[in-house]
mmCIF file of C-alpha atoms and ligand atoms in Angstrom:
data_model
loop_
_atom_site.group_PDB
_atom_site.id
_atom_site.type_symbol
_atom_site.label_atom_id
_atom_site.label_comp_id
_atom_site.label_asym_id
_atom_site.label_seq_id
_atom_site.Cartn_x
_atom_site.Cartn_y
_atom_site.Cartn_z
ATOM 1 C CA MET S 1 76.922 156.866 153.461
ATOM 2 C CA THR S 2 75.652 159.849 155.549
ATOM 3 C CA GLN S 3 75.404 162.642 154.305
ATOM 4 C CA ALA S 4 76.807 163.978 150.465
ATOM 5 C CA PRO S 5 78.942 164.864 148.761
ATOM 6 C CA LEU S 6 81.184 163.135 150.647
ATOM 7 C CA TYR S 7 84.915 164.364 150.199
ATOM 8 C CA ILE S 8 87.641 161.122 150.301
ATOM 9 C CA LEU S 9 91.278 162.162 151.295
ATOM 10 C CA GLY S 10 93.997 159.553 149.599
ATOM 11 C CA ILE S 11 97.650 159.437 151.096
ATOM 12 C CA ASP S 12 100.463 156.729 148.785
ATOM 13 C CA THR S 13 103.687 157.063 150.333
ATOM 14 C CA SER S 14 104.093 153.344 148.690
ATOM 15 C CA CYS S 15 107.357 154.091 146.668
ATOM 16 C CA ASP S 16 109.045 157.375 145.881
ATOM 17 C CA ASP S 17 105.817 159.703 145.503
ATOM 18 C CA THR S 18 103.961 161.365 148.581
ATOM 19 C CA GLY S 19 100.741 161.605 147.300
ATOM 20 C CA VAL S 20 97.671 163.204 148.566
ATOM 21 C CA GLY S 21 94.738 163.350 146.609
ATOM 22 C CA ILE S 22 90.883 164.319 147.508
ATOM 23 C CA VAL S 23 87.746 163.348 145.912
ATOM 24 C CA GLU S 24 83.871 164.400 146.277
ATOM 25 C CA LEU S 25 81.203 161.264 146.259
ATOM 26 C CA SER S 26 78.231 162.559 144.748
ATOM 27 C CA ALA S 27 74.407 161.161 146.051
ATOM 28 C CA SER S 28 74.522 159.929 143.283
ATOM 29 C CA GLY S 29 77.658 157.850 143.312
ATOM 30 C CA SER S 30 79.385 159.944 140.812
ATOM 31 C CA VAL S 31 83.235 160.562 141.504
ATOM 32 C CA GLN S 32 85.102 163.218 141.212
ATOM 33 C CA VAL S 33 88.680 164.038 141.783
ATOM 34 C CA ARG S 34 89.155 167.612 143.778
ATOM 35 C CA ALA S 35 92.480 167.503 144.251
ATOM 36 C CA ASN S 36 95.472 165.610 143.176
ATOM 37 C CA ARG S 37 99.664 167.016 144.901
ATOM 38 C CA ILE S 38 102.331 164.539 144.480
ATOM 39 C CA TRP S 39 105.664 165.503 145.724
ATOM 40 C CA THR S 40 108.066 163.601 143.422
ATOM 41 C CA GLN S 41 111.588 162.862 145.346
ATOM 42 C CA ALA S 42 114.118 163.549 143.171
ATOM 43 C CA VAL S 43 116.921 162.628 146.153
ATOM 44 C CA HIS S 44 116.700 159.228 144.188
ATOM 45 C CA ALA S 45 117.732 160.600 140.745
ATOM 46 C CA GLN S 46 121.764 160.712 141.607
ATOM 47 C CA TYR S 47 121.525 156.448 142.179
ATOM 48 C CA GLY S 48 119.941 155.496 138.667
ATOM 49 C CA GLY S 49 116.932 153.750 141.284
ATOM 50 C CA VAL S 50 115.021 154.086 144.841
ATOM 51 C CA MET S 51 116.262 154.145 148.118
ATOM 52 C CA PRO S 52 114.478 152.857 150.057
ATOM 53 C CA GLU S 53 114.859 154.329 153.409
ATOM 54 C CA LEU S 54 115.762 157.384 151.678
ATOM 55 C CA ALA S 55 111.620 157.315 150.431
ATOM 56 C CA SER S 56 110.564 156.863 153.894
ATOM 57 C CA ARG S 57 112.651 159.246 155.702
ATOM 58 C CA GLU S 58 111.440 162.250 152.841
ATOM 59 C CA HIS S 59 107.816 161.092 153.248
ATOM 60 C CA VAL S 60 107.729 162.000 156.854
ATOM 61 C CA GLU S 61 108.975 164.988 156.069
ATOM 62 C CA ARG S 62 106.574 166.142 152.951
ATOM 63 C CA ILE S 63 103.067 164.281 153.942
ATOM 64 C CA ASP S 64 102.080 167.335 156.117
ATOM 65 C CA GLY S 65 102.143 169.989 153.647
ATOM 66 C CA VAL S 66 101.761 168.258 150.495
ATOM 67 C CA MET S 67 98.492 167.207 152.370
ATOM 68 C CA ALA S 68 98.263 171.054 153.053
ATOM 69 C CA ASP S 69 98.438 171.744 149.430
ATOM 70 C CA ALA S 70 95.767 168.992 148.399
ATOM 71 C CA LEU S 71 93.233 170.589 151.321
ATOM 72 C CA ALA S 72 93.739 173.622 149.415
ATOM 73 C CA GLU S 73 93.866 172.626 145.629
ATOM 74 C CA ALA S 74 90.350 171.434 146.808
ATOM 75 C CA GLY S 75 89.514 174.619 148.961
ATOM 76 C CA LEU S 76 88.320 172.413 151.883
ATOM 77 C CA LYS S 77 88.973 172.202 155.466
ATOM 78 C CA VAL S 78 90.961 169.015 157.330
ATOM 79 C CA SER S 79 87.241 168.428 158.942
ATOM 80 C CA ASP S 80 85.308 168.665 155.863
ATOM 81 C CA ILE S 81 86.834 165.219 155.292
ATOM 82 C CA GLY S 82 84.290 162.491 155.530
ATOM 83 C CA ALA S 83 86.692 158.907 154.529
ATOM 84 C CA VAL S 84 90.061 158.436 154.639
ATOM 85 C CA ALA S 85 91.929 156.091 152.350
ATOM 86 C CA ALA S 86 95.920 155.003 152.087
ATOM 87 C CA THR S 87 97.744 152.287 150.468
ATOM 88 C CA SER S 88 98.528 149.402 152.538
ATOM 89 C CA GLY S 89 100.802 147.169 150.205
ATOM 90 C CA PRO S 90 102.385 146.615 148.154
ATOM 91 C CA GLY S 91 105.141 148.675 148.038
ATOM 92 C CA LEU S 92 108.544 149.385 149.916
ATOM 93 C CA VAL S 93 106.988 148.472 153.779
ATOM 94 C CA GLY S 94 108.666 151.290 155.099
ATOM 95 C CA ALA S 95 107.186 154.319 153.077
ATOM 96 C CA LEU S 96 104.043 152.833 153.260
ATOM 97 C CA LEU S 97 103.965 152.585 156.750
ATOM 98 C CA VAL S 98 104.120 156.896 156.835
ATOM 99 C CA GLY S 99 100.850 157.329 154.703
ATOM 100 C CA LEU S 100 99.049 154.016 156.557
ATOM 101 C CA MET S 101 99.746 155.754 159.994
ATOM 102 C CA TYR S 102 98.956 159.293 158.769
ATOM 103 C CA GLY S 103 96.073 158.063 157.294
ATOM 104 C CA LYS S 104 95.317 156.414 160.352
ATOM 105 C CA GLY S 105 95.614 159.364 162.840
ATOM 106 C CA LEU S 106 93.963 161.926 160.661
ATOM 107 C CA ALA S 107 90.723 159.110 160.236
ATOM 108 C CA GLN S 108 90.923 158.943 164.158
ATOM 109 C CA ALA S 109 91.093 162.251 165.123
ATOM 110 C CA LEU S 110 88.378 162.965 162.546
ATOM 111 C CA ASP S 111 86.336 160.131 163.948
ATOM 112 C CA VAL S 112 85.533 159.339 159.901
ATOM 113 C CA PRO S 113 85.566 156.102 158.607
ATOM 114 C CA PHE S 114 89.464 154.662 157.285
ATOM 115 C CA PHE S 115 89.952 152.653 154.315
ATOM 116 C CA ALA S 116 93.118 150.524 153.172
ATOM 117 C CA ALA S 117 93.766 150.373 149.753
ATOM 118 C CA HIS S 118 95.211 148.097 147.407
ATOM 119 C CA HIS S 119 98.044 149.523 145.349
ATOM 120 C CA LEU S 120 96.792 148.074 141.965
ATOM 121 C CA GLU S 121 93.370 149.083 143.051
ATOM 122 C CA GLY S 122 93.555 152.363 142.492
ATOM 123 C CA HIS S 123 95.891 152.616 139.879
ATOM 124 C CA ILE S 124 92.720 150.862 138.211
ATOM 125 C CA PHE S 125 89.985 153.261 140.017
ATOM 126 C CA ALA S 126 92.120 156.255 138.257
ATOM 127 C CA ALA S 127 91.173 155.291 134.636
ATOM 128 C CA ALA S 128 87.991 153.109 135.530
ATOM 129 C CA SER S 129 86.215 156.742 137.155
ATOM 130 C CA GLU S 130 87.235 158.138 133.994
ATOM 131 C CA ASP S 131 84.178 158.146 132.097
ATOM 132 C CA ASN S 132 82.550 156.121 135.901
ATOM 133 C CA LEU S 133 82.917 153.485 134.335
ATOM 134 C CA GLN S 134 81.638 149.974 135.132
ATOM 135 C CA ALA S 135 82.447 146.531 135.458
ATOM 136 C CA PRO S 136 83.108 143.862 133.279
ATOM 137 C CA TYR S 137 86.107 145.156 131.552
ATOM 138 C CA LEU S 138 90.045 143.998 131.204
ATOM 139 C CA ALA S 139 92.534 145.877 133.421
ATOM 140 C CA LEU S 140 96.286 146.150 132.485
ATOM 141 C CA VAL S 141 98.648 148.270 135.085
ATOM 142 C CA VAL S 142 101.528 148.797 133.168
ATOM 143 C CA SER S 143 104.059 150.712 136.224
ATOM 144 C CA GLY S 144 107.805 150.269 137.161
ATOM 145 C CA GLY S 145 106.906 147.743 139.477
ATOM 146 C CA HIS S 146 103.901 145.888 138.404
ATOM 147 C CA THR S 147 102.470 144.160 134.285
ATOM 148 C CA HIS S 148 98.952 142.360 135.233
ATOM 149 C CA LEU S 149 96.641 141.933 133.934
ATOM 150 C CA PHE S 150 93.349 141.267 135.776
ATOM 151 C CA ASP S 151 89.771 140.271 134.209
ATOM 152 C CA VAL S 152 87.145 142.820 136.412
ATOM 153 C CA PRO S 153 83.730 140.382 135.942
ATOM 154 C CA GLU S 154 82.377 142.774 138.364
ATOM 155 C CA GLU S 155 82.928 145.463 141.182
ATOM 156 C CA GLY S 156 85.502 144.683 143.130
ATOM 157 C CA LYS S 157 86.590 140.417 141.946
ATOM 158 C CA TYR S 158 90.095 140.283 140.093
ATOM 159 C CA ILE S 159 90.968 137.112 138.255
ATOM 160 C CA LEU S 160 94.756 137.255 137.292
ATOM 161 C CA VAL S 161 94.449 136.329 133.018
ATOM 162 C CA GLY S 162 98.489 137.082 132.981
ATOM 163 C CA ALA S 163 101.394 139.005 134.450
ATOM 164 C CA THR S 164 105.455 139.744 133.766
ATOM 165 C CA ARG S 165 107.245 136.539 134.136
ATOM 166 C CA ASP S 166 110.615 138.755 135.122
ATOM 167 C CA ASP S 167 110.475 142.395 134.680
ATOM 168 C CA ALA S 168 107.617 144.785 134.705
ATOM 169 C CA ALA S 169 107.008 147.510 131.638
ATOM 170 C CA GLY S 170 108.123 150.642 133.576
ATOM 171 C CA GLU S 171 111.020 148.469 135.118
ATOM 172 C CA ALA S 172 112.620 147.812 130.788
ATOM 173 C CA PHE S 173 111.986 151.231 130.358
ATOM 174 C CA ASP S 174 114.041 153.103 133.828
ATOM 175 C CA LYS S 175 116.470 149.755 132.769
ATOM 176 C CA ILE S 176 117.326 149.999 129.595
ATOM 177 C CA ALA S 177 117.703 154.635 129.923
ATOM 178 C CA ARG S 178 120.067 154.066 131.958
ATOM 179 C CA LEU S 179 122.188 151.707 129.607
ATOM 180 C CA ALA S 180 121.380 154.075 127.202
ATOM 181 C CA GLY S 181 122.216 156.960 129.380
ATOM 182 C CA LEU S 182 118.859 158.984 129.103
ATOM 183 C CA GLY S 183 118.092 159.557 132.579
ATOM 184 C CA TYR S 184 115.746 158.420 135.484
ATOM 185 C CA PRO S 185 112.915 157.870 135.566
ATOM 186 C CA GLY S 186 113.427 156.289 131.931
ATOM 187 C CA GLY S 187 109.476 155.831 130.949
ATOM 188 C CA PRO S 188 109.412 159.817 129.768
ATOM 189 C CA ALA S 189 113.157 159.927 129.176
ATOM 190 C CA ILE S 190 112.684 156.811 126.016
ATOM 191 C CA ALA S 191 109.672 158.252 124.988
ATOM 192 C CA GLU S 192 111.596 161.602 124.044
ATOM 193 C CA ALA S 193 114.424 160.408 122.947
ATOM 194 C CA ALA S 194 112.161 158.132 120.540
ATOM 195 C CA LEU S 195 110.899 160.941 119.150
ATOM 196 C CA ARG S 196 114.134 161.394 117.394
ATOM 197 C CA GLY S 197 115.117 157.800 116.846
ATOM 198 C CA ASN S 198 114.836 155.242 114.069
ATOM 199 C CA PRO S 199 112.540 152.446 115.295
ATOM 200 C CA ASP S 200 113.608 149.915 112.586
ATOM 201 C CA ALA S 201 117.347 150.260 113.276
ATOM 202 C CA VAL S 202 117.706 147.841 116.316
ATOM 203 C CA PRO S 203 115.639 144.143 115.744
ATOM 204 C CA PHE S 204 114.329 143.384 118.647
ATOM 205 C CA LYS S 205 112.516 139.836 119.120
ATOM 206 C CA GLU S 206 109.001 139.713 119.637
ATOM 207 C CA PRO S 207 109.085 137.890 123.699
ATOM 208 C CA LEU S 208 106.750 134.604 124.163
ATOM 209 C CA GLN S 209 105.866 134.465 120.451
ATOM 210 C CA GLY S 210 103.492 132.176 119.746
ATOM 211 C CA GLN S 211 102.065 131.910 123.835
ATOM 212 C CA LYS S 212 98.565 130.588 124.003
ATOM 213 C CA ALA S 213 98.875 132.521 127.630
ATOM 214 C CA PHE S 214 98.940 136.183 127.990
ATOM 215 C CA GLU S 215 102.117 137.017 130.154
ATOM 216 C CA PHE S 216 104.464 139.087 129.603
ATOM 217 C CA SER S 217 108.265 139.054 129.594
ATOM 218 C CA PHE S 218 110.856 141.915 129.303
ATOM 219 C CA SER S 219 113.741 140.651 130.538
ATOM 220 C CA GLY S 220 115.093 139.452 126.544
ATOM 221 C CA LEU S 221 113.874 142.715 125.262
ATOM 222 C CA LYS S 222 116.436 144.300 127.582
ATOM 223 C CA THR S 223 119.079 141.589 127.401
ATOM 224 C CA ALA S 224 118.847 142.458 123.279
ATOM 225 C CA ALA S 225 118.807 146.108 124.063
ATOM 226 C CA LEU S 226 122.568 145.598 126.171
ATOM 227 C CA LEU S 227 124.028 143.957 123.448
ATOM 228 C CA ALA S 228 122.561 146.702 120.489
ATOM 229 C CA HIS S 229 124.414 149.475 122.913
ATOM 230 C CA LYS S 230 127.318 148.067 122.767
ATOM 231 C CA ALA S 231 127.123 147.083 119.710
ATOM 232 C CA GLY S 232 126.951 150.875 119.410
ATOM 233 C CA ALA S 233 123.502 151.881 118.810
ATOM 234 C CA LYS S 234 122.115 155.357 119.144
ATOM 235 C CA PRO S 235 120.257 155.833 122.247
ATOM 236 C CA GLU S 236 117.433 157.400 120.388
ATOM 237 C CA ASP S 237 117.760 154.645 118.022
ATOM 238 C CA LEU S 238 117.222 151.821 121.190
ATOM 239 C CA ALA S 239 114.473 154.128 122.868
ATOM 240 C CA ALA S 240 112.832 153.385 119.572
ATOM 241 C CA SER S 241 112.816 150.351 118.510
ATOM 242 C CA PHE S 242 112.670 148.933 122.273
ATOM 243 C CA GLN S 243 109.611 151.260 122.547
ATOM 244 C CA ARG S 244 107.950 149.982 119.967
ATOM 245 C CA ALA S 245 108.594 146.154 120.971
ATOM 246 C CA ALA S 246 107.065 146.983 123.944
ATOM 247 C CA VAL S 247 104.118 148.479 123.160
ATOM 248 C CA HIS S 248 103.389 145.721 120.539
ATOM 249 C CA VAL S 249 104.007 143.244 123.027
ATOM 250 C CA LEU S 250 101.519 145.107 125.505
ATOM 251 C CA VAL S 251 98.722 145.429 122.726
ATOM 252 C CA LYS S 252 99.070 142.432 121.412
ATOM 253 C CA THR S 253 98.673 140.231 124.755
ATOM 254 C CA THR S 254 96.032 142.587 125.934
ATOM 255 C CA ARG S 255 93.987 142.343 122.610
ATOM 256 C CA ARG S 256 93.981 138.606 122.460
ATOM 257 C CA ALA S 257 92.931 138.153 126.737
ATOM 258 C CA ALA S 258 89.704 140.925 125.618
ATOM 259 C CA GLU S 259 88.603 138.454 123.033
ATOM 260 C CA ALA S 260 89.018 135.147 125.076
ATOM 261 C CA TYR S 261 87.209 136.803 127.649
ATOM 262 C CA GLY S 262 85.259 138.278 125.466
ATOM 263 C CA ARG S 263 85.391 142.075 127.249
ATOM 264 C CA GLN S 264 85.433 145.060 124.459
ATOM 265 C CA THR S 265 86.357 147.985 127.540
ATOM 266 C CA VAL S 266 89.944 147.933 128.542
ATOM 267 C CA VAL S 267 91.449 149.939 131.746
ATOM 268 C CA VAL S 268 95.072 150.695 130.849
ATOM 269 C CA SER S 269 96.806 151.602 134.088
ATOM 270 C CA GLY S 270 100.085 152.665 135.692
ATOM 271 C CA GLY S 271 103.166 154.619 135.130
ATOM 272 C CA VAL S 272 103.706 153.385 131.596
ATOM 273 C CA ALA S 273 99.884 153.836 131.093
ATOM 274 C CA ALA S 274 101.119 158.161 130.477
ATOM 275 C CA ASN S 275 103.076 157.416 127.176
ATOM 276 C CA THR S 276 101.566 158.326 124.129
ATOM 277 C CA ALA S 277 102.941 155.029 121.355
ATOM 278 C CA LEU S 278 101.055 153.006 123.962
ATOM 279 C CA ARG S 279 98.180 155.108 123.906
ATOM 280 C CA GLU S 280 97.987 155.600 120.366
ATOM 281 C CA ALA S 281 98.564 152.078 119.957
ATOM 282 C CA PHE S 282 95.527 150.875 121.804
ATOM 283 C CA ASN S 283 93.530 153.477 120.640
ATOM 284 C CA GLN S 284 94.024 152.209 117.195
ATOM 285 C CA THR S 285 92.535 148.799 118.125
ATOM 286 C CA ASP S 286 88.899 147.921 118.274
ATOM 287 C CA LEU S 287 88.303 148.396 122.047
ATOM 288 C CA HIS S 288 87.114 150.927 124.240
ATOM 289 C CA VAL S 289 90.059 151.826 126.052
ATOM 290 C CA VAL S 290 89.989 153.799 128.862
ATOM 291 C CA PHE S 291 93.238 156.085 130.607
ATOM 292 C CA PRO S 292 93.781 157.849 133.382
ATOM 293 C CA GLY S 293 93.420 161.217 133.325
ATOM 294 C CA LYS S 294 96.191 164.070 133.311
ATOM 295 C CA GLY S 295 98.139 163.425 136.642
ATOM 296 C CA LEU S 296 96.784 160.332 137.715
ATOM 297 C CA ASN S 297 98.879 157.837 135.540
ATOM 298 C CA THR S 298 102.278 157.801 137.830
ATOM 299 C CA ASP S 299 101.753 156.764 141.353
ATOM 300 C CA ASN S 300 99.029 159.877 143.170
ATOM 301 C CA GLY S 301 96.685 159.957 145.907
ATOM 302 C CA ALA S 302 93.937 160.765 144.125
ATOM 303 C CA MET S 303 93.465 157.101 142.578
ATOM 304 C CA ILE S 304 93.569 155.841 146.279
ATOM 305 C CA ALA S 305 91.059 158.116 147.420
ATOM 306 C CA LEU S 306 88.989 156.839 144.112
ATOM 307 C CA ALA S 307 89.748 153.533 145.674
ATOM 308 C CA GLY S 308 87.804 154.589 149.006
ATOM 309 C CA ALA S 309 85.285 155.964 147.198
ATOM 310 C CA ALA S 310 84.884 152.917 145.549
ATOM 311 C CA ALA S 311 85.025 151.127 148.733
ATOM 312 C CA LEU S 312 82.483 153.569 149.886
ATOM 313 C CA ARG S 313 79.805 153.050 147.086
ATOM 314 C CA ALA S 314 80.440 148.831 147.447
ATOM 315 C CA GLY S 315 79.262 149.429 150.934
ATOM 316 C CA ARG S 316 81.881 147.610 152.091
ATOM 317 C CA ALA S 317 83.022 148.257 155.916
ATOM 318 C CA PRO S 318 86.077 150.494 157.177
ATOM 319 C CA SER S 319 89.021 148.946 157.471
ATOM 320 C CA PRO S 320 90.115 147.698 161.457
ATOM 321 C CA LEU S 321 92.815 150.532 162.673
ATOM 322 C CA ALA S 322 95.529 147.761 162.613
ATOM 323 C CA ALA S 323 95.650 146.882 159.146
ATOM 324 C CA GLY S 324 99.317 146.302 158.386
ATOM 325 C CA ALA S 325 101.813 147.378 155.326
ATOM 326 C CA THR S 326 102.364 145.114 153.241
ATOM 327 C CA ALA S 327 105.233 144.336 150.897
ATOM 328 C CA TYR S 328 103.778 142.145 148.448
ATOM 329 C CA ALA S 329 100.026 141.560 147.825
ATOM 330 C CA PRO S 330 98.458 139.812 145.176
ATOM 331 C CA LEU S 331 95.283 141.807 144.165
ATOM 332 C CA ALA S 332 93.283 138.487 142.440
ATOM 333 C CA ASN S 333 90.756 137.160 144.157
ATOM 334 C CA GLY S 334 88.814 135.095 141.746
HETATM 335 O O1 LIG K 401 102.692 154.153 139.383
HETATM 336 P P1 LIG K 401 104.394 153.887 138.710
HETATM 337 O O2 LIG K 401 104.199 155.578 139.382
HETATM 338 O O3 LIG K 401 104.823 153.791 140.100
HETATM 339 C C1 LIG K 401 104.287 151.767 140.036
HETATM 340 O O4 LIG K 401 103.913 151.676 141.062
HETATM 341 O O5 LIG K 401 105.105 151.533 140.166
HETATM 342 O O6 LIG K 401 104.848 153.371 137.744
HETATM 343 C C2 LIG K 401 106.686 154.724 137.126
HETATM 344 C C3 LIG K 401 107.115 154.119 136.204
HETATM 345 C C4 LIG K 401 108.533 154.096 135.984
HETATM 346 O O7 LIG K 401 108.900 152.698 135.467
HETATM 347 C C5 LIG K 401 108.388 155.113 134.679
HETATM 348 O O8 LIG K 401 109.464 155.101 133.639
HETATM 349 C C6 LIG K 401 107.185 154.741 134.212
HETATM 350 O O9 LIG K 401 105.643 154.261 134.767
HETATM 351 N N1 LIG K 401 106.788 155.786 133.418
HETATM 352 C C7 LIG K 401 106.425 155.877 131.753
HETATM 353 C C8 LIG K 401 106.159 156.636 131.628
HETATM 354 N N2 LIG K 401 106.281 157.191 132.497
HETATM 355 C C9 LIG K 401 106.426 156.999 133.978
HETATM 356 N N3 LIG K 401 106.715 154.525 131.372
HETATM 357 C C10 LIG K 401 106.808 154.696 129.429
HETATM 358 N N4 LIG K 401 106.426 156.192 128.775
HETATM 359 C C11 LIG K 401 106.122 156.809 129.708
HETATM 360 N N5 LIG K 401 105.415 158.626 129.223
HETATM 361 ZN ZN1 LIG K 402 101.931 152.366 141.212
#
């Protein structure tokens, strides 16, 4: 780190959100989000899921504008940026490439360090940076593509504790919302409908009940939802019952893992971490649970800037400009 404060620009184009964020890294090592701008692509709603080719094209069209908005929000000029981070994976390769190439070009033009960031590490830092949290902690990432539980014994070390065997938690929210005609994306739609529904109306069996491991499974809940829907369950009852079942199993398994790994602090991040019922259930445990701040749950650029800040703080070497985009990139390294 040469001078302080350092402004780090982060870019995420891994899926259907064009995100650019800016964080300030102070001389003391603390970080602060200065800007977080997201263009959420509406084009996919008509298909009920993300169309990769359309996502890539829209990233190309939007990224300049989103970056200009982020700089304006932070009150900075592009020449104030001292480092650039962009997601290199996992994600849709065509979509990732847009942000990755943009970030590399920007870093090269400004002659500043470039960091290829891991999308899940970004999600984790979105929460961990909330109170400048330091490892050790347990990290639950619950999004549309992931349901992963990691032990983080020290900064930069990730041990996979458990993951989903089938669908991701957010994917189950999306699919059940679609089935019940509640709209897309399904997470917020289910959460809203659940407020009007009866959580006891549809019985859901707890997935993997009695397991000794820390795995997750959502496909059984999806099938049970389909059967209940066919049997005439009301959408809001389906939403309330499913949400309660999903929240229960996420909290229960994480709670058991925290005990097994001797962790008191749990970071919960990813799109599903925006869910109010999930937050309330976690807050009722005896754990110290940290969630991302407003606008940092679902995919965004600020979380990638935070991952860049963590890399700089840890003294990690910048990434080579040859770093490529990868659809599949496990985070576990221990
Ligand atoms: O982190 P994210 O933006 O993208 C991925 O990396 O996958 O997460 C998106 C997922 C979607 O499945 C969406 O339905 C879910 O997060 N989600 C929610 C809520 N808000 C977004 N799920 C439950 N409750 C919410 N309030
Ligand atoms: Zn994500």
